[in-house]
PDB file of C-alpha atoms in Angstrom:
ATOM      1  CA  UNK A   1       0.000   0.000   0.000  1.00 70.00           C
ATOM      2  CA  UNK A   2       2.590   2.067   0.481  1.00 92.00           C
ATOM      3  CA  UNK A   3       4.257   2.505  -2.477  1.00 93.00           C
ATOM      4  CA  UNK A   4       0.349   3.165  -4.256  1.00 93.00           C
ATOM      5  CA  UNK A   5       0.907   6.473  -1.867  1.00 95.00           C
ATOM      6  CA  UNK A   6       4.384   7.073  -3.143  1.00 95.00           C
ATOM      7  CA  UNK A   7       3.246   6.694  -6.802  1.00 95.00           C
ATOM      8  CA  UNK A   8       0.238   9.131  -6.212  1.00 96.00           C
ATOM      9  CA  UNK A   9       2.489  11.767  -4.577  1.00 95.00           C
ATOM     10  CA  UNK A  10       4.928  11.122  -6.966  1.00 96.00           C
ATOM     11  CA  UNK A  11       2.818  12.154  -9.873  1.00 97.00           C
ATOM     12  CA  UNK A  12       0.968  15.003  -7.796  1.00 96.00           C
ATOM     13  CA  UNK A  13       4.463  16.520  -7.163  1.00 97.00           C
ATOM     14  CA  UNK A  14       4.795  16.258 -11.204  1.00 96.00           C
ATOM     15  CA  UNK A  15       1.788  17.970 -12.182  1.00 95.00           C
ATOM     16  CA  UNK A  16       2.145  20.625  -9.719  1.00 95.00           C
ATOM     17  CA  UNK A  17       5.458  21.130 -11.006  1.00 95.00           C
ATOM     18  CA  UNK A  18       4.520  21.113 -14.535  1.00 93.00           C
ATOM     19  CA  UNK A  19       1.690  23.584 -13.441  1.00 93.00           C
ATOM     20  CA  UNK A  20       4.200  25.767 -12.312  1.00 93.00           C
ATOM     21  CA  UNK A  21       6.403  26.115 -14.646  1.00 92.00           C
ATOM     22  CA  UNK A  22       3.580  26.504 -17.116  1.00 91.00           C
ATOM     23  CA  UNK A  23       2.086  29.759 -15.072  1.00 91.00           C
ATOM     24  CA  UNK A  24       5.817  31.292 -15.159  1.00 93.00           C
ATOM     25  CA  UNK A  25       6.714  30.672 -18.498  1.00 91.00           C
ATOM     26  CA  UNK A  26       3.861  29.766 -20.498  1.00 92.00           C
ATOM     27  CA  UNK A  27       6.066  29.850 -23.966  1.00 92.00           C
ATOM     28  CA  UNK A  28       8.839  27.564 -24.160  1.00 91.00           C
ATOM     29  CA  UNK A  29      11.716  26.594 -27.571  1.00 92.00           C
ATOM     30  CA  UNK A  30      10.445  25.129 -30.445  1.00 92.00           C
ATOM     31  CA  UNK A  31      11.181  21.592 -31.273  1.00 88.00           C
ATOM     32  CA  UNK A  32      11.401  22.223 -35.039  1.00 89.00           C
ATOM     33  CA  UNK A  33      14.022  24.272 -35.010  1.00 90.00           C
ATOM     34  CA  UNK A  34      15.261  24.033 -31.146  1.00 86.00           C
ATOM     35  CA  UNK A  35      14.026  27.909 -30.524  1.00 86.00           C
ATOM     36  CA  UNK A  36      16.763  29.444 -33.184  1.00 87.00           C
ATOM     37  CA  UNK A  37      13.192  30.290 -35.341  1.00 88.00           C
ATOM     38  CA  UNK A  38      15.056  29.124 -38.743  1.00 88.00           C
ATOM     39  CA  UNK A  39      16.665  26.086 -39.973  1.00 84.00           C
ATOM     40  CA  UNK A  40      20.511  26.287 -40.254  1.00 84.00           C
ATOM     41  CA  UNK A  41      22.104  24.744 -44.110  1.00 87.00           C
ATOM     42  CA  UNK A  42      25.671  24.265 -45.403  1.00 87.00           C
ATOM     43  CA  UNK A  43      26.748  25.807 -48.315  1.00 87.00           C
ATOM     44  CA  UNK A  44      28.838  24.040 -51.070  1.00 90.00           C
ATOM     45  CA  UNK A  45      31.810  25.096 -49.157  1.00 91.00           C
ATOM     46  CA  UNK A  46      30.957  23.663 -45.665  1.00 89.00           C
ATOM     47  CA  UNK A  47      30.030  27.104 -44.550  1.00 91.00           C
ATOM     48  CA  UNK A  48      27.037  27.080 -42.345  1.00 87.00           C
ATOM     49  CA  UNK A  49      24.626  29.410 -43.276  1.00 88.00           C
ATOM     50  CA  UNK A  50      20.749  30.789 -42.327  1.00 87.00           C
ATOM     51  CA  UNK A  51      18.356  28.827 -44.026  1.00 85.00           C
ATOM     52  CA  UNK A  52      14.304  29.281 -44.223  1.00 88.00           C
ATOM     53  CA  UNK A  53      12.317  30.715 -41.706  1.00 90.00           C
ATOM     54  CA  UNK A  54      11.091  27.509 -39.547  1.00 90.00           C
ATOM     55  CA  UNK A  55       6.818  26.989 -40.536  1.00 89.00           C
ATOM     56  CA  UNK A  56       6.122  25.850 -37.103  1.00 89.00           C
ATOM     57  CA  UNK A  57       6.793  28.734 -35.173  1.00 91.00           C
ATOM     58  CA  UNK A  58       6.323  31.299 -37.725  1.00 89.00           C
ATOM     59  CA  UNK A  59      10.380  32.085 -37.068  1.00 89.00           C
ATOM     60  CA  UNK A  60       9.885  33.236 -33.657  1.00 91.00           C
ATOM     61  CA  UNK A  61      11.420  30.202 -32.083  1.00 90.00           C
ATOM     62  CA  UNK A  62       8.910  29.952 -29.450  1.00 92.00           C
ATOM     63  CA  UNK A  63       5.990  27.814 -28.996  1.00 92.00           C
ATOM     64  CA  UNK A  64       2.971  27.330 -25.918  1.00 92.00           C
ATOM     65  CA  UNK A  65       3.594  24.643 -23.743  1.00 92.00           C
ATOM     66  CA  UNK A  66       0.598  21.799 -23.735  1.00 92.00           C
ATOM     67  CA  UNK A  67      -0.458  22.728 -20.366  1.00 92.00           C
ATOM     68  CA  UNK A  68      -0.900  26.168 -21.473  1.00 93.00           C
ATOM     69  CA  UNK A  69      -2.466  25.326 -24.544  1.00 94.00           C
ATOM     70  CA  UNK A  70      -5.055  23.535 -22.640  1.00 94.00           C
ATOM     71  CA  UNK A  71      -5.717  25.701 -19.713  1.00 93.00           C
ATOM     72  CA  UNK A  72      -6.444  28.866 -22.183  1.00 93.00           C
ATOM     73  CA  UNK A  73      -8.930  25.917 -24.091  1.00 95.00           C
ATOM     74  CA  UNK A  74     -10.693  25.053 -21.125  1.00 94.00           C
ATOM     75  CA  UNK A  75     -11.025  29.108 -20.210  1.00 92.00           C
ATOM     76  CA  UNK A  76     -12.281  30.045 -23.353  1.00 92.00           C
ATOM     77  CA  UNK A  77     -14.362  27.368 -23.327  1.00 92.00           C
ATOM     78  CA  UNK A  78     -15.403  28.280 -19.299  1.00 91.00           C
ATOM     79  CA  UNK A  79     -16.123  32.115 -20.576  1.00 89.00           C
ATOM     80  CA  UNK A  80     -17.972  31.766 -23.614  1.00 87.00           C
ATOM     81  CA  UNK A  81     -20.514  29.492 -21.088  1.00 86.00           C
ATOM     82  CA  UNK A  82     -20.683  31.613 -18.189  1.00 82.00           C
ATOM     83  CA  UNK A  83     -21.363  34.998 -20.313  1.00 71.00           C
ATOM     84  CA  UNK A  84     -24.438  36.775 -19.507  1.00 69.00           C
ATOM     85  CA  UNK A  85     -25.621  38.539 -22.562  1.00 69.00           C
ATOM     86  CA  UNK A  86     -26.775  42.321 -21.772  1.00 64.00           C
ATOM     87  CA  UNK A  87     -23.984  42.539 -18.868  1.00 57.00           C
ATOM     88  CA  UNK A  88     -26.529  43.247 -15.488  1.00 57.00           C
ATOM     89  CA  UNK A  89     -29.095  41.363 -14.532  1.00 55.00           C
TER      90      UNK A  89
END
């Protein structure tokens, strides 16, 4: 039984980490092009050069984090069925 308890607060200390880090930094590099926001080429000479902007990202090298992602979902989604139409009552 005791190591049920350990897994639970195992993955409870997770989450809450993973919750953390995605309320400080909601943005975080882009796999694509590891947060550089363009993909890097070789010319004929071996010389590396800047190649095209990276689609992913849109060349800003950043993306949202999952978490993030789904917490602005699930408030846009909580908003849009709490709004009272006319504002007062």
């Amino acid at each position: 039984m005791t190591s049920a308890l350990l897994a639970i607060a195992l993955i409870l200390c997770i989450t809450l980490c993973y919750v953390g880090v995605c309320a400080a930094s909601p943005f975080g590099d882009c796999r694509r092009c590891r947060g550089m926001g363009h993909a890097l080429k070789t010319d004929r000479k071996g010389r590396i050069k800047r190649g095209k902007d990276c689609r992913r990202c849109h060349a800003t090298g950043k993306r949202i984090r999952t978490g993030r992602w789904l917490y602005n979902r699930w408030a846009r989604i909580y908003r849009a069925g709490t709004d009272t139409p006319g504002g007062s009552r």
